[in-house]
Coordinates of N, CA and C in Angstrom, one line a residue:
M1 N -8.8 -5.2 -16.4 CA -9.3 -5.8 -15.4 C -10.6 -6.1 -15.6
P2 N -11.0 -7.3 -15.2 CA -12.4 -7.5 -15.3 C -13.4 -6.6 -14.6
Q3 N -14.1 -6.9 -14.9 CA -15.3 -6.0 -14.3 C -16.0 -6.6 -12.9
S4 N -16.1 -7.3 -12.5 CA -16.5 -8.1 -11.0 C -15.2 -8.3 -10.8
L5 N -14.7 -8.8 -9.6 CA -14.2 -9.0 -8.7 C -13.4 -10.5 -9.3
P6 N -12.7 -10.6 -9.6 CA -12.0 -12.4 -9.3 C -11.7 -13.0 -8.4
A7 N -12.1 -14.4 -8.5 CA -11.4 -14.9 -7.5 C -9.9 -14.5 -6.7
D8 N -9.1 -15.2 -7.8 CA -7.6 -14.7 -7.4 C -6.9 -13.3 -7.1
F9 N -7.6 -12.6 -6.9 CA -7.8 -11.0 -6.4 C -6.9 -10.8 -4.9
D10 N -5.3 -10.8 -4.8 CA -4.8 -10.5 -3.8 C -4.1 -9.3 -4.1
F11 N -3.5 -8.6 -2.7 CA -2.3 -7.3 -2.8 C -2.1 -7.7 -2.1
M12 N -0.6 -6.6 -1.9 CA 0.5 -6.5 -0.6 C 0.8 -5.1 -1.2
V13 N 0.6 -4.4 0.2 CA 1.2 -2.7 -0.1 C 2.7 -2.8 1.1
S14 N 3.5 -2.6 0.9 CA 4.3 -2.2 2.6 C 4.9 -1.0 2.1
F15 N 5.0 -0.4 3.1 CA 5.3 1.3 3.3 C 5.9 2.0 4.6
G16 N 6.7 2.9 4.5 CA 7.6 3.2 5.2 C 8.5 4.3 5.0
Y17 N 9.5 4.6 5.3 CA 10.6 5.5 5.2 C 12.2 4.8 4.6
G18 N 12.2 6.0 3.2 CA 13.8 4.8 3.2 C 13.5 3.5 2.7
E19 N 14.9 2.6 2.9 CA 14.5 1.4 2.6 C 13.9 0.5 3.7
V20 N 13.2 1.6 4.8 CA 12.7 0.2 5.8 C 10.9 0.7 5.6
T21 N 11.0 -0.3 4.8 CA 9.1 -1.1 4.5 C 8.8 -1.3 5.3
K22 N 8.5 -1.3 7.0 CA 8.0 -1.8 7.5 C 6.5 -1.9 7.8
N23 N 6.0 -1.3 7.2 CA 4.7 -1.4 7.5 C 3.8 -2.4 6.1
E24 N 3.1 -3.0 6.4 CA 2.3 -3.6 4.8 C 1.4 -4.3 5.4
I25 N 0.3 -4.2 4.2 CA -0.9 -5.1 4.0 C -0.8 -6.3 3.2
N26 N -1.2 -7.1 3.4 CA -0.8 -8.5 2.9 C -2.1 -9.3 3.0
T27 N -3.0 -9.7 1.6 CA -4.1 -10.6 1.9 C -3.5 -11.4 0.8
Y28 N -2.6 -11.5 0.6 CA -1.9 -13.4 0.3 C -1.2 -13.8 1.3
Q29 N -1.3 -13.2 2.4 CA -1.4 -14.1 4.1 C -2.5 -13.6 5.1
D30 N -3.1 -12.7 4.4 CA -4.0 -12.2 5.8 C -3.3 -11.7 6.9
T31 N -2.5 -10.8 6.6 CA -1.9 -10.4 7.6 C -1.8 -8.9 7.7
V32 N -1.0 -8.1 9.1 CA -0.9 -6.6 8.8 C 0.3 -6.9 9.8
V33 N 1.1 -5.9 9.4 CA 2.3 -5.3 10.0 C 2.6 -4.1 10.0
K34 N 2.6 -3.8 11.4 CA 2.5 -2.6 11.7 C 4.5 -2.1 12.1
D35 N 4.8 -0.8 11.9 CA 5.8 -0.2 12.5 C 5.9 -0.3 13.6
L36 N 6.8 -0.2 14.5 CA 6.2 0.0 15.7 C 7.9 1.0 16.5
V37 N 8.5 1.3 14.9 CA 9.8 2.7 15.5 C 10.8 1.6 15.9
I38 N 10.9 2.3 17.1 CA 12.3 1.6 17.8 C 11.6 0.6 18.5
N39 N 10.3 0.1 18.7 CA 10.2 -1.1 19.1 C 10.1 -2.3 18.3
G40 N 10.3 -2.1 16.9 CA 10.3 -3.0 15.7 C 9.2 -3.1 15.2
T41 N 8.2 -4.4 15.1 CA 7.2 -4.2 14.3 C 6.3 -5.0 15.0
A42 N 4.7 -5.2 15.0 CA 4.0 -6.0 15.4 C 3.0 -6.3 14.2
T43 N 2.7 -7.9 14.5 CA 1.9 -8.6 13.1 C 0.5 -9.1 13.9
A44 N -0.5 -9.2 12.7 CA -1.4 -9.2 13.2 C -2.2 -10.0 11.8
N45 N -3.0 -11.6 12.3 CA -4.1 -12.0 11.3 C -5.0 -10.7 10.8
M46 N -5.3 -10.6 9.3 CA -6.0 -9.6 9.2 C -7.0 -10.0 7.7
T47 N -8.2 -10.0 8.5 CA -8.9 -10.2 6.4 C -10.0 -9.2 6.1
F48 N -9.9 -9.3 5.1 CA -10.6 -8.1 4.6 C -12.2 -9.0 4.3
T49 N -13.4 -8.0 4.5 CA -14.5 -8.5 4.0 C -14.7 -8.8 2.7
V50 N -15.7 -9.3 1.6 CA -15.5 -9.6 0.1 C -16.2 -8.2 0.4
D51 N -17.4 -7.4 1.1 CA -17.5 -6.4 0.7 C -16.4 -5.3 0.3
E52 N -15.5 -5.4 1.6 CA -14.1 -4.4 1.2 C -12.9 -4.7 0.4
M53 N -13.1 -6.0 0.5 CA -12.3 -6.3 -1.2 C -12.7 -5.6 -2.4
R54 N -14.0 -5.8 -2.6 CA -14.9 -5.5 -4.2 C -14.8 -3.9 -4.4
I55 N -14.5 -3.4 -3.2 CA -14.4 -1.5 -2.9 C -13.2 -1.5 -3.3
I56 N -11.7 -1.9 -3.0 CA -10.8 -1.8 -2.9 C -10.6 -2.2 -4.3
Y57 N -10.6 -3.4 -5.1 CA -10.5 -3.5 -6.4 C -11.6 -2.8 -7.1
E58 N -12.7 -2.1 -6.9 CA -13.0 -1.2 -7.8 C -12.2 0.3 -7.6
K59 N -11.8 0.3 -7.1 CA -10.3 1.8 -6.9 C -9.5 1.5 -7.6
M60 N -9.3 0.5 -7.5 CA -7.7 -0.4 -8.5 C -8.3 -0.2 -9.6
R61 N -9.4 -0.5 -9.8 CA -9.6 -0.4 -11.5 C -9.5 0.9 -11.7
E62 N -10.2 1.7 -11.2 CA -10.4 3.3 -11.3 C -9.3 3.8 -12.2
I63 N -8.1 3.6 -11.0 CA -7.0 3.7 -11.5 C -5.9 3.2 -12.3
N64 N -6.8 1.8 -13.3 CA -6.1 1.3 -14.3 C -4.4 0.8 -13.7
I65 N -4.6 0.0 -12.2 CA -4.2 -0.1 -11.8 C -2.7 -1.2 -12.3
M66 N -2.7 -2.4 -12.7 CA -2.3 -3.2 -13.9 C -1.7 -2.4 -15.1
G67 N -2.1 -1.5 -15.3 CA -1.9 -0.8 -16.9 C -0.1 -0.2 -16.2
T68 N 0.1 0.7 -17.3 CA 1.7 1.4 -17.2 C 1.8 2.7 -16.6
K69 N 2.7 2.7 -15.8 CA 2.9 3.5 -14.6 C 3.7 4.6 -14.6
D70 N 3.7 5.4 -14.3 CA 4.9 6.6 -14.6 C 5.0 6.9 -13.2
L71 N 6.3 6.4 -12.5 CA 6.3 6.5 -11.0 C 7.4 7.3 -10.8
V72 N 8.4 7.4 -11.5 CA 9.6 8.4 -11.3 C 9.3 9.9 -11.8
P73 N 9.5 10.9 -11.4 CA 9.6 12.6 -11.4 C 10.5 12.4 -12.5
T74 N 10.1 13.5 -13.1 CA 11.2 13.8 -14.1 C 12.1 14.9 -13.5
N75 N 11.9 15.5 -12.6 CA 12.9 16.5 -11.6 C 13.4 15.7 -10.4
Q76 N 14.6 15.5 -10.9 CA 14.8 14.8 -9.7 C 16.6 15.7 -9.2
N77 N 16.0 17.1 -9.3 CA 17.0 17.5 -8.3 C 16.8 18.1 -6.9
C78 N 16.2 17.7 -6.2 CA 15.5 17.6 -4.7 C 15.7 16.2 -4.2
G79 N 16.3 16.5 -3.1 CA 15.9 15.2 -2.5 C 15.8 15.3 -1.0
K80 N 14.9 13.7 -0.2 CA 14.5 14.5 0.5 C 14.8 13.4 1.9
K81 N 15.0 13.7 2.8 CA 15.9 12.6 4.1 C 14.8 13.0 5.2
P82 N 14.4 11.7 5.9 CA 13.7 10.5 5.4 C 12.8 10.8 4.0
F83 N 12.5 9.9 3.3 CA 11.4 9.9 2.4 C 11.0 8.8 2.6
S84 N 9.3 8.5 2.4 CA 8.7 7.5 2.2 C 8.6 6.5 1.1
K85 N 8.7 5.1 1.0 CA 8.7 4.4 -0.1 C 7.6 3.2 -0.1
D86 N 6.9 3.1 -1.0 CA 6.0 2.2 -1.1 C 6.3 0.7 -2.6
R87 N 6.4 -0.1 -1.8 CA 6.3 -1.0 -3.0 C 4.9 -2.1 -2.8
W88 N 4.3 -2.3 -4.4 CA 3.0 -3.0 -4.1 C 3.4 -4.0 -5.2
K89 N 2.3 -5.4 -4.6 CA 2.3 -6.2 -5.7 C 1.1 -6.3 -5.4
I90 N 0.1 -6.6 -6.8 CA -1.4 -7.6 -6.8 C -1.1 -8.7 -7.9
S91 N -2.2 -9.3 -7.8 CA -2.7 -10.3 -8.8 C -3.6 -10.2 -8.9
V92 N -4.5 -10.3 -10.2 CA -5.8 -10.1 -10.9 C -5.6 -11.3 -12.1
N93 N -6.5 -12.1 -11.9 CA -6.8 -12.9 -13.4 C -5.1 -13.7 -13.7
G94 N -4.5 -14.2 -13.0 CA -3.2 -14.9 -13.1 C -2.3 -14.0 -13.3
V95 N -2.5 -12.9 -13.5 CA -1.3 -11.8 -13.8 C -1.1 -11.1 -12.4
T96 N -0.1 -10.8 -12.5 CA 0.9 -10.2 -11.1 C 1.8 -8.9 -11.7
K97 N 1.7 -7.9 -10.7 CA 2.2 -6.7 -11.1 C 3.0 -5.6 -9.7
E98 N 4.0 -5.8 -10.0 CA 4.9 -5.3 -8.5 C 5.2 -3.9 -9.2
L99 N 5.1 -2.6 -8.3 CA 5.2 -1.3 -8.2 C 5.9 -0.5 -7.0
T100 N 6.7 0.5 -7.4 CA 7.5 0.8 -6.5 C 7.5 2.2 -6.7
W101 N 7.5 3.3 -5.9 CA 7.7 4.3 -5.8 C 7.7 4.9 -4.2
S102 N 8.3 6.2 -4.5 CA 8.9 6.8 -3.1 C 8.9 8.5 -3.2
E103 N 9.1 9.0 -2.4 CA 8.7 10.6 -2.5 C 10.1 11.2 -2.0
E104 N 11.5 10.2 -2.5 CA 12.6 10.7 -2.8 C 13.0 11.9 -3.4
Y105 N 12.6 12.1 -4.4 CA 13.2 13.3 -4.7 C 11.8 14.6 -4.9
C106 N 11.6 14.7 -3.6 CA 10.3 15.8 -3.1 C 9.0 15.6 -4.4
D107 N 9.3 15.7 -5.4 CA 8.0 15.5 -5.9 C 7.4 14.2 -6.2
V108 N 6.0 14.2 -6.6 CA 5.3 12.9 -7.0 C 4.9 12.9 -7.9
T109 N 4.7 12.0 -9.3 CA 3.8 11.8 -10.3 C 2.5 11.8 -9.5
S110 N 1.6 11.7 -11.0 CA 0.6 11.9 -10.5 C -0.1 10.4 -10.4
D111 N 0.6 9.4 -11.5 CA 0.2 8.2 -11.1 C 0.6 7.7 -9.1
A112 N 1.8 7.7 -9.0 CA 2.5 7.6 -7.7 C 1.5 8.2 -7.0
Q113 N 0.7 9.7 -7.0 CA -0.5 10.2 -5.9 C -1.5 9.1 -5.9
E114 N -1.8 8.7 -7.0 CA -3.0 7.7 -7.1 C -2.5 6.6 -6.2
L115 N -1.7 6.0 -5.8 CA -1.2 4.9 -5.3 C -1.0 5.3 -4.1
L116 N -0.6 6.6 -3.4 CA -0.4 7.2 -2.6 C -2.0 7.0 -1.9
E117 N -3.0 7.8 -2.5 CA -4.3 7.6 -2.1 C -5.3 6.4 -2.2
L118 N -4.9 5.8 -2.7 CA -5.1 4.2 -2.4 C -4.7 3.6 -1.2
R119 N -3.3 3.5 -1.2 CA -3.0 3.2 -0.1 C -3.6 4.0 1.1
T120 N -3.9 4.9 1.3 CA -4.6 5.4 2.5 C -6.0 5.2 2.6
F121 N -6.5 4.5 1.4 CA -8.2 4.5 1.7 C -7.7 3.1 2.2
I122 N -7.4 2.4 1.8 CA -7.0 0.6 2.6 C -6.5 1.3 3.8
Q123 N -5.4 1.9 4.1 CA -5.0 1.9 5.4 C -5.7 2.5 6.8
D124 N -7.0 3.0 6.1 CA -7.8 3.6 6.8 C -9.5 2.7 7.2
I125 N -9.5 1.3 6.2 CA -10.5 0.3 6.2 C -9.4 -0.4 7.5
V126 N -8.0 -0.5 7.0 CA -7.5 -1.6 8.1 C -7.5 -0.9 9.2
A127 N -7.6 0.2 9.6 CA -7.2 0.8 11.1 C -8.6 1.1 11.6
D128 N -9.5 0.7 11.4 CA -10.8 0.1 12.0 C -10.7 -1.2 12.4
K129 N -10.0 -2.3 11.8 CA -10.5 -3.4 12.2 C -9.7 -3.5 13.7
D130 N -10.6 -4.5 14.5 CA -9.9 -4.7 15.5 C -8.6 -5.6 15.7
A131 N -8.2 -6.2 14.6 CA -7.1 -7.0 15.0 C -5.9 -5.8 15.1
Y132 N -6.0 -4.9 14.2 CA -5.1 -3.6 14.3 C -5.1 -2.9 15.1
K133 N -6.5 -2.3 15.9 CA -6.7 -2.0 17.2 C -5.5 -2.4 18.2
E134 N -5.6 -3.3 18.5 CA -4.9 -4.2 19.6 C -3.2 -4.4 19.7
L135 N -2.7 -3.9 17.8 CA -1.5 -4.1 17.9 C -1.1 -2.6 19.3
P136 N 0.1 -3.2 19.3 CA 0.8 -1.8 20.4 C 0.7 -0.1 19.5
Q137 N 1.1 0.6 20.4 CA 1.6 1.8 20.0 C 2.6 2.1 19.2
A138 N 3.2 2.4 18.4 CA 4.5 3.1 18.0 C 4.9 4.0 19.0
E139 N 6.2 4.2 18.9 CA 7.2 4.7 19.5 C 8.4 5.4 19.1
G140 N 8.7 6.6 19.1 CA 9.7 7.1 18.4 C 9.5 7.6 17.1
G141 N 10.2 8.1 16.1 CA 10.0 8.4 14.7 C 11.3 8.4 14.2
Y142 N 11.0 9.3 12.9 CA 12.2 9.0 12.1 C 12.7 10.3 11.5
D143 N 13.9 10.7 11.8 CA 14.6 12.0 11.3 C 15.1 12.0 9.8

């Protein structure tokens, strides 16, 4: 990854429980989708500032997100339901990479933990944006 933010940097992360990854932060389309659980989803137009994109890019560089990632734990003897799952798509300098990890097997790898921390960092930025705050509250939960 280049040192400075490339013009073609974009990412998308969708996340949620099991196969239902209804939450999404998408800079390709400048949207955010919120899982409202029993009420479906709500979508808003949302963009990051250049400074926010720079900070997110730097965090991705720190964990070498475009490098090889070990996302499947070796111990798969434990099963968890429901389990969270993340899907990533990242484009940098004409290269696009897709990553998927889950908590299905209870343990997560250190690479998956880094992606979780990155997603949480990005979610915190999104949660402060007016477009996200104006979306309806979720109702219900996942068992």
